[in-house]
Amino acid sequence: MEFVTLNNGVSMPKVGYGVYQVSPEECVRSVQDALHAGYRLIDTAQSYDNEYEVGTGLRQSGVRREEIFLTTKIWIANAGYEKTIQSIDDSLRRLQTDYVDLMLIHQPFGDYYGTYRAMEEAYKAGKLRAIGVSNFFADRLIDLCHNVEVMPAVNQVETHVFQQQTELHGIMKKYDIVHEAWGPFAEGRNGFFSNDVLNRIGAAHHKTAAQTALRFLLQKDVVVIPKSVRPERMAQNLDVFDFSLTPEEMKQLEKLDTGKSLFFFHYDPKMVEWFYQMVQERNLRV
Ligand code: NAP
């Protein structure tokens, strides 16, 4: 495994395992399989409704807590100082641990400055080893950076060959914030795994389209957290450190960028309403 050093000196694996849409029934087994395959970064969120199962999987795996880098995220419904203070303790209880390695604001909605202040406090108290954000576009990220005491260490945003986030990446570099990709396979959208360019370049290295896509992001200094519930794919997605893409291959993959989201765009009013509807409809377990 290779590691990146965050702006506060904490070390973070460059490849992790994401558990979005992993059901509570599958999650304990999946987390253990991932740890046994060699993953040491696990990415969950309050809204995935599987923090308890992640904690159980971690505990039952036999891997020492200090070896694991655990990320979770504050959901929109918990935005604001008071609610966040409480929800950090709730996450720790569900995750069955007394600290989280990285806590992110999941979405830039609601009183997220209050959320951030509460995270800064928990960071100073040692409950969070690093803090950061997710889905912050350039304008909100820059504004946040100018109004906080503890700089965000990470911004986790949709990033894959079809949405490479080149401009935002440059801004994150400038502010010393690590770029972490969610949906590194775009969840298979847009014919991802059968894409000609990914498959052709992968074949030249005896690698799959999935491995080529991850390798591309790693060579762009982007941390990746692919999700799979299948052990053979978990292993495959981790096996990306024994080859390099040439500058010419990188150029060909850069051309796949459409500069557009395959999921959601925060400046679309309908999308903002959709998020608030989801907040109301989601009945998360406590
Ligand atoms: P993803 O990792 O881009 O894609 C997952 C899909 O690809 C699943 O359908 C999986 O199927 C399939 N897959 C995985 N490895 C494969 C392989 N080697 N070959 C072929 N198919 C493969 O999607 P994601 O889960 O949305 O994103 C990854 C993680 O990012 C999430 O789990 C979550 O932790 C995080 N995330 C964060 C946000 C946010 O707002 N911050 C949003 C979305 C996701 P199987 O499981 O059947 O193998």
PDB file of N, CA and C in Angstrom, residues 19 24 27-28 31 42 44-60 65 70-79 83-100 103-104 106 128 283-286:
ATOM      1  N   VAL A  19     -18.251   1.775   1.386  1.00  0.00           N
ATOM      2  CA  VAL A  19     -19.389   0.892   1.702  1.00  0.00           C
ATOM      3  C   VAL A  19     -20.753   1.540   1.425  1.00  0.00           C
ATOM      4  N   PRO A  24     -26.837  -3.446   5.420  1.00  0.00           N
ATOM      5  CA  PRO A  24     -26.403  -3.894   6.743  1.00  0.00           C
ATOM      6  C   PRO A  24     -26.164  -5.411   6.781  1.00  0.00           C
ATOM      7  N   CYS A  27     -22.763  -6.001   5.151  1.00  0.00           N
ATOM      8  CA  CYS A  27     -21.671  -5.094   5.490  1.00  0.00           C
ATOM      9  C   CYS A  27     -20.612  -5.701   6.424  1.00  0.00           C
ATOM     10  N   VAL A  28     -21.040  -6.458   7.436  1.00  0.00           N
ATOM     11  CA  VAL A  28     -20.059  -7.017   8.383  1.00  0.00           C
ATOM     12  C   VAL A  28     -19.092  -7.932   7.626  1.00  0.00           C
ATOM     13  N   VAL A  31     -16.794  -5.880   5.082  1.00  0.00           N
ATOM     14  CA  VAL A  31     -15.695  -5.136   5.724  1.00  0.00           C
ATOM     15  C   VAL A  31     -14.590  -6.106   6.144  1.00  0.00           C
ATOM     16  N   ILE A  42     -11.336   2.397   5.408  1.00  0.00           N
ATOM     17  CA  ILE A  42     -12.756   2.081   5.209  1.00  0.00           C
ATOM     18  C   ILE A  42     -13.522   3.395   5.209  1.00  0.00           C
ATOM     19  N   THR A  44     -17.200   5.128   5.265  1.00  0.00           N
ATOM     20  CA  THR A  44     -18.646   5.016   5.438  1.00  0.00           C
ATOM     21  C   THR A  44     -19.217   6.415   5.653  1.00  0.00           C
ATOM     22  N   ALA A  45     -20.479   6.494   6.086  1.00  0.00           N
ATOM     23  CA  ALA A  45     -21.141   7.787   6.330  1.00  0.00           C
ATOM     24  C   ALA A  45     -22.359   7.522   7.192  1.00  0.00           C
ATOM     25  N   GLN A  46     -22.758   8.556   7.939  1.00  0.00           N
ATOM     26  CA  GLN A  46     -23.976   8.408   8.748  1.00  0.00           C
ATOM     27  C   GLN A  46     -25.145   8.030   7.850  1.00  0.00           C
ATOM     28  N   SER A  47     -25.206   8.603   6.673  1.00  0.00           N
ATOM     29  CA  SER A  47     -26.372   8.375   5.798  1.00  0.00           C
ATOM     30  C   SER A  47     -26.357   6.994   5.131  1.00  0.00           C
ATOM     31  N   TYR A  48     -25.246   6.260   5.193  1.00  0.00           N
ATOM     32  CA  TYR A  48     -25.242   4.916   4.584  1.00  0.00           C
ATOM     33  C   TYR A  48     -25.957   3.902   5.482  1.00  0.00           C
ATOM     34  N   ASP A  49     -26.203   4.337   6.715  1.00  0.00           N
ATOM     35  CA  ASP A  49     -26.952   3.511   7.660  1.00  0.00           C
ATOM     36  C   ASP A  49     -26.273   2.151   7.907  1.00  0.00           C
ATOM     37  N   ASN A  50     -24.949   2.137   7.864  1.00  0.00           N
ATOM     38  CA  ASN A  50     -24.249   0.868   8.142  1.00  0.00           C
ATOM     39  C   ASN A  50     -23.024   1.080   9.052  1.00  0.00           C
ATOM     40  N   GLU A  51     -23.005   2.201   9.781  1.00  0.00           N
ATOM     41  CA  GLU A  51     -21.848   2.449  10.662  1.00  0.00           C
ATOM     42  C   GLU A  51     -21.716   1.335  11.707  1.00  0.00           C
ATOM     43  N   TYR A  52     -22.839   0.883  12.234  1.00  0.00           N
ATOM     44  CA  TYR A  52     -22.761  -0.162  13.260  1.00  0.00           C
ATOM     45  C   TYR A  52     -22.118  -1.439  12.684  1.00  0.00           C
ATOM     46  N   GLU A  53     -22.532  -1.806  11.473  1.00  0.00           N
ATOM     47  CA  GLU A  53     -21.988  -3.022  10.847  1.00  0.00           C
ATOM     48  C   GLU A  53     -20.519  -2.826  10.471  1.00  0.00           C
ATOM     49  N   VAL A  54     -20.149  -1.626  10.069  1.00  0.00           N
ATOM     50  CA  VAL A  54     -18.721  -1.349   9.796  1.00  0.00           C
ATOM     51  C   VAL A  54     -17.921  -1.584  11.079  1.00  0.00           C
ATOM     52  N   GLY A  55     -18.394  -1.026  12.190  1.00  0.00           N
ATOM     53  CA  GLY A  55     -17.703  -1.188  13.469  1.00  0.00           C
ATOM     54  C   GLY A  55     -17.594  -2.655  13.861  1.00  0.00           C
ATOM     55  N   THR A  56     -18.665  -3.409  13.633  1.00  0.00           N
ATOM     56  CA  THR A  56     -18.646  -4.833  13.981  1.00  0.00           C
ATOM     57  C   THR A  56     -17.647  -5.583  13.099  1.00  0.00           C
ATOM     58  N   GLY A  57     -17.653  -5.273  11.798  1.00  0.00           N
ATOM     59  CA  GLY A  57     -16.706  -5.905  10.876  1.00  0.00           C
ATOM     60  C   GLY A  57     -15.264  -5.610  11.273  1.00  0.00           C
ATOM     61  N   LEU A  58     -14.999  -4.359  11.654  1.00  0.00           N
ATOM     62  CA  LEU A  58     -13.637  -3.974  12.076  1.00  0.00           C
ATOM     63  C   LEU A  58     -13.229  -4.778  13.308  1.00  0.00           C
ATOM     64  N   ARG A  59     -14.136  -4.826  14.264  1.00  0.00           N
ATOM     65  CA  ARG A  59     -13.840  -5.521  15.525  1.00  0.00           C
ATOM     66  C   ARG A  59     -13.591  -7.011  15.281  1.00  0.00           C
ATOM     67  N   GLN A  60     -14.472  -7.630  14.481  1.00  0.00           N
ATOM     68  CA  GLN A  60     -14.378  -9.082  14.276  1.00  0.00           C
ATOM     69  C   GLN A  60     -13.230  -9.485  13.347  1.00  0.00           C
ATOM     70  N   ARG A  65      -6.980  -1.787  15.617  1.00  0.00           N
ATOM     71  CA  ARG A  65      -7.613  -0.494  15.304  1.00  0.00           C
ATOM     72  C   ARG A  65      -6.586   0.520  14.785  1.00  0.00           C
ATOM     73  N   LEU A  70     -10.222   5.011   9.412  1.00  0.00           N
ATOM     74  CA  LEU A  70     -11.683   4.964   9.318  1.00  0.00           C
ATOM     75  C   LEU A  70     -12.253   6.353   9.023  1.00  0.00           C
ATOM     76  N   THR A  71     -13.033   6.415   7.944  1.00  0.00           N
ATOM     77  CA  THR A  71     -13.668   7.693   7.559  1.00  0.00           C
ATOM     78  C   THR A  71     -15.177   7.583   7.711  1.00  0.00           C
ATOM     79  N   THR A  72     -15.812   8.623   8.263  1.00  0.00           N
ATOM     80  CA  THR A  72     -17.269   8.721   8.184  1.00  0.00           C
ATOM     81  C   THR A  72     -17.645  10.178   7.914  1.00  0.00           C
ATOM     82  N   LYS A  73     -18.956  10.413   7.738  1.00  0.00           N
ATOM     83  CA  LYS A  73     -19.382  11.751   7.284  1.00  0.00           C
ATOM     84  C   LYS A  73     -20.636  12.193   8.020  1.00  0.00           C
ATOM     85  N   ILE A  74     -20.686  13.493   8.319  1.00  0.00           N
ATOM     86  CA  ILE A  74     -21.851  14.081   8.991  1.00  0.00           C
ATOM     87  C   ILE A  74     -22.950  14.335   7.951  1.00  0.00           C
ATOM     88  N   TRP A  75     -24.113  13.773   8.193  1.00  0.00           N
ATOM     89  CA  TRP A  75     -25.217  13.907   7.246  1.00  0.00           C
ATOM     90  C   TRP A  75     -25.900  15.282   7.378  1.00  0.00           C
ATOM     91  N   ILE A  76     -26.578  15.698   6.326  1.00  0.00           N
ATOM     92  CA  ILE A  76     -27.234  17.017   6.263  1.00  0.00           C
ATOM     93  C   ILE A  76     -28.180  17.218   7.452  1.00  0.00           C
ATOM     94  N   ALA A  77     -28.900  16.165   7.830  1.00  0.00           N
ATOM     95  CA  ALA A  77     -29.874  16.278   8.933  1.00  0.00           C
ATOM     96  C   ALA A  77     -29.185  16.626  10.253  1.00  0.00           C
ATOM     97  N   ASN A  78     -27.867  16.389  10.337  1.00  0.00           N
ATOM     98  CA  ASN A  78     -27.121  16.680  11.568  1.00  0.00           C
ATOM     99  C   ASN A  78     -26.293  17.960  11.448  1.00  0.00           C
ATOM    100  N   ALA A  79     -26.578  18.773  10.438  1.00  0.00           N
ATOM    101  CA  ALA A  79     -25.820  20.020  10.246  1.00  0.00           C
ATOM    102  C   ALA A  79     -26.073  20.980  11.410  1.00  0.00           C
ATOM    103  N   LYS A  83     -26.151  19.820  16.869  1.00  0.00           N
ATOM    104  CA  LYS A  83     -26.477  18.489  16.341  1.00  0.00           C
ATOM    105  C   LYS A  83     -25.209  17.723  15.963  1.00  0.00           C
ATOM    106  N   THR A  84     -24.224  18.431  15.448  1.00  0.00           N
ATOM    107  CA  THR A  84     -22.991  17.741  15.046  1.00  0.00           C
ATOM    108  C   THR A  84     -22.243  17.205  16.261  1.00  0.00           C
ATOM    109  N   ILE A  85     -22.178  18.014  17.330  1.00  0.00           N
ATOM    110  CA  ILE A  85     -21.505  17.552  18.554  1.00  0.00           C
ATOM    111  C   ILE A  85     -22.112  16.215  18.983  1.00  0.00           C
ATOM    112  N   GLN A  86     -23.458  16.172  18.994  1.00  0.00           N
ATOM    113  CA  GLN A  86     -24.144  14.943  19.401  1.00  0.00           C
ATOM    114  C   GLN A  86     -23.902  13.822  18.386  1.00  0.00           C
ATOM    115  N   SER A  87     -23.960  14.157  17.095  1.00  0.00           N
ATOM    116  CA  SER A  87     -23.885  13.108  16.074  1.00  0.00           C
ATOM    117  C   SER A  87     -22.483  12.508  15.969  1.00  0.00           C
ATOM    118  N   ILE A  88     -21.452  13.255  16.350  1.00  0.00           N
ATOM    119  CA  ILE A  88     -20.097  12.669  16.370  1.00  0.00           C
ATOM    120  C   ILE A  88     -20.057  11.560  17.429  1.00  0.00           C
ATOM    121  N   ASP A  89     -20.627  11.841  18.601  1.00  0.00           N
ATOM    122  CA  ASP A  89     -20.658  10.809  19.649  1.00  0.00           C
ATOM    123  C   ASP A  89     -21.521   9.623  19.221  1.00  0.00           C
ATOM    124  N   ASP A  90     -22.614   9.899  18.510  1.00  0.00           N
ATOM    125  CA  ASP A  90     -23.465   8.800  18.018  1.00  0.00           C
ATOM    126  C   ASP A  90     -22.691   7.927  17.025  1.00  0.00           C
ATOM    127  N   SER A  91     -21.938   8.563  16.120  1.00  0.00           N
ATOM    128  CA  SER A  91     -21.140   7.791  15.151  1.00  0.00           C
ATOM    129  C   SER A  91     -20.096   6.934  15.868  1.00  0.00           C
ATOM    130  N   LEU A  92     -19.432   7.526  16.868  1.00  0.00           N
ATOM    131  CA  LEU A  92     -18.403   6.764  17.604  1.00  0.00           C
ATOM    132  C   LEU A  92     -19.031   5.544  18.280  1.00  0.00           C
ATOM    133  N   ARG A  93     -20.223   5.735  18.844  1.00  0.00           N
ATOM    134  CA  ARG A  93     -20.899   4.610  19.507  1.00  0.00           C
ATOM    135  C   ARG A  93     -21.234   3.527  18.476  1.00  0.00           C
ATOM    136  N   ARG A  94     -21.824   3.924  17.338  1.00  0.00           N
ATOM    137  CA  ARG A  94     -22.188   2.916  16.325  1.00  0.00           C
ATOM    138  C   ARG A  94     -20.939   2.237  15.763  1.00  0.00           C
ATOM    139  N   LEU A  95     -19.878   3.010  15.555  1.00  0.00           N
ATOM    140  CA  LEU A  95     -18.647   2.444  14.981  1.00  0.00           C
ATOM    141  C   LEU A  95     -17.833   1.652  16.015  1.00  0.00           C
ATOM    142  N   GLN A  96     -18.243   1.741  17.268  1.00  0.00           N
ATOM    143  CA  GLN A  96     -17.625   0.976  18.361  1.00  0.00           C
ATOM    144  C   GLN A  96     -16.125   1.291  18.494  1.00  0.00           C
ATOM    145  N   THR A  97     -15.854   2.596  18.472  1.00  0.00           N
ATOM    146  CA  THR A  97     -14.469   3.056  18.563  1.00  0.00           C
ATOM    147  C   THR A  97     -14.465   4.381  19.316  1.00  0.00           C
ATOM    148  N   ASP A  98     -13.286   4.808  19.811  1.00  0.00           N
ATOM    149  CA  ASP A  98     -13.285   6.097  20.501  1.00  0.00           C
ATOM    150  C   ASP A  98     -12.658   7.214  19.671  1.00  0.00           C
ATOM    151  N   TYR A  99     -12.316   6.912  18.420  1.00  0.00           N
ATOM    152  CA  TYR A  99     -11.900   7.994  17.514  1.00  0.00           C
ATOM    153  C   TYR A  99     -12.171   7.598  16.064  1.00  0.00           C
ATOM    154  N   VAL A 100     -12.307   8.624  15.229  1.00  0.00           N
ATOM    155  CA  VAL A 100     -12.450   8.425  13.784  1.00  0.00           C
ATOM    156  C   VAL A 100     -11.220   9.068  13.152  1.00  0.00           C
ATOM    157  N   MET A 103     -13.186  12.707   9.584  1.00  0.00           N
ATOM    158  CA  MET A 103     -14.615  13.054   9.575  1.00  0.00           C
ATOM    159  C   MET A 103     -14.831  14.126   8.512  1.00  0.00           C
ATOM    160  N   LEU A 104     -15.807  13.873   7.635  1.00  0.00           N
ATOM    161  CA  LEU A 104     -16.096  14.825   6.555  1.00  0.00           C
ATOM    162  C   LEU A 104     -17.502  15.402   6.707  1.00  0.00           C
ATOM    163  N   HIS A 106     -20.634  15.793   4.790  1.00  0.00           N
ATOM    164  CA  HIS A 106     -21.036  15.016   3.610  1.00  0.00           C
ATOM    165  C   HIS A 106     -21.451  15.904   2.435  1.00  0.00           C
ATOM    166  N   LEU A 128     -11.365  13.048  16.596  1.00  0.00           N
ATOM    167  CA  LEU A 128     -11.178  12.987  15.143  1.00  0.00           C
ATOM    168  C   LEU A 128      -9.711  13.274  14.850  1.00  0.00           C
ATOM    169  N   ASN A 283     -35.054   7.407   6.938  1.00  0.00           N
ATOM    170  CA  ASN A 283     -35.315   7.093   8.327  1.00  0.00           C
ATOM    171  C   ASN A 283     -34.122   6.290   8.852  1.00  0.00           C
ATOM    172  N   LEU A 284     -33.072   7.009   9.260  1.00  0.00           N
ATOM    173  CA  LEU A 284     -31.842   6.316   9.636  1.00  0.00           C
ATOM    174  C   LEU A 284     -31.966   5.706  11.033  1.00  0.00           C
ATOM    175  N   ARG A 285     -31.320   4.568  11.207  1.00  0.00           N
ATOM    176  CA  ARG A 285     -31.340   3.935  12.550  1.00  0.00           C
ATOM    177  C   ARG A 285     -30.457   4.756  13.496  1.00  0.00           C
ATOM    178  N   VAL A 286     -30.787   4.745  14.787  1.00  0.00           N
ATOM    179  CA  VAL A 286     -29.932   5.466  15.744  1.00  0.00           C
ATOM    180  C   VAL A 286     -28.921   4.487  16.334  1.00  0.00           C
TER     181      VAL A 286
END
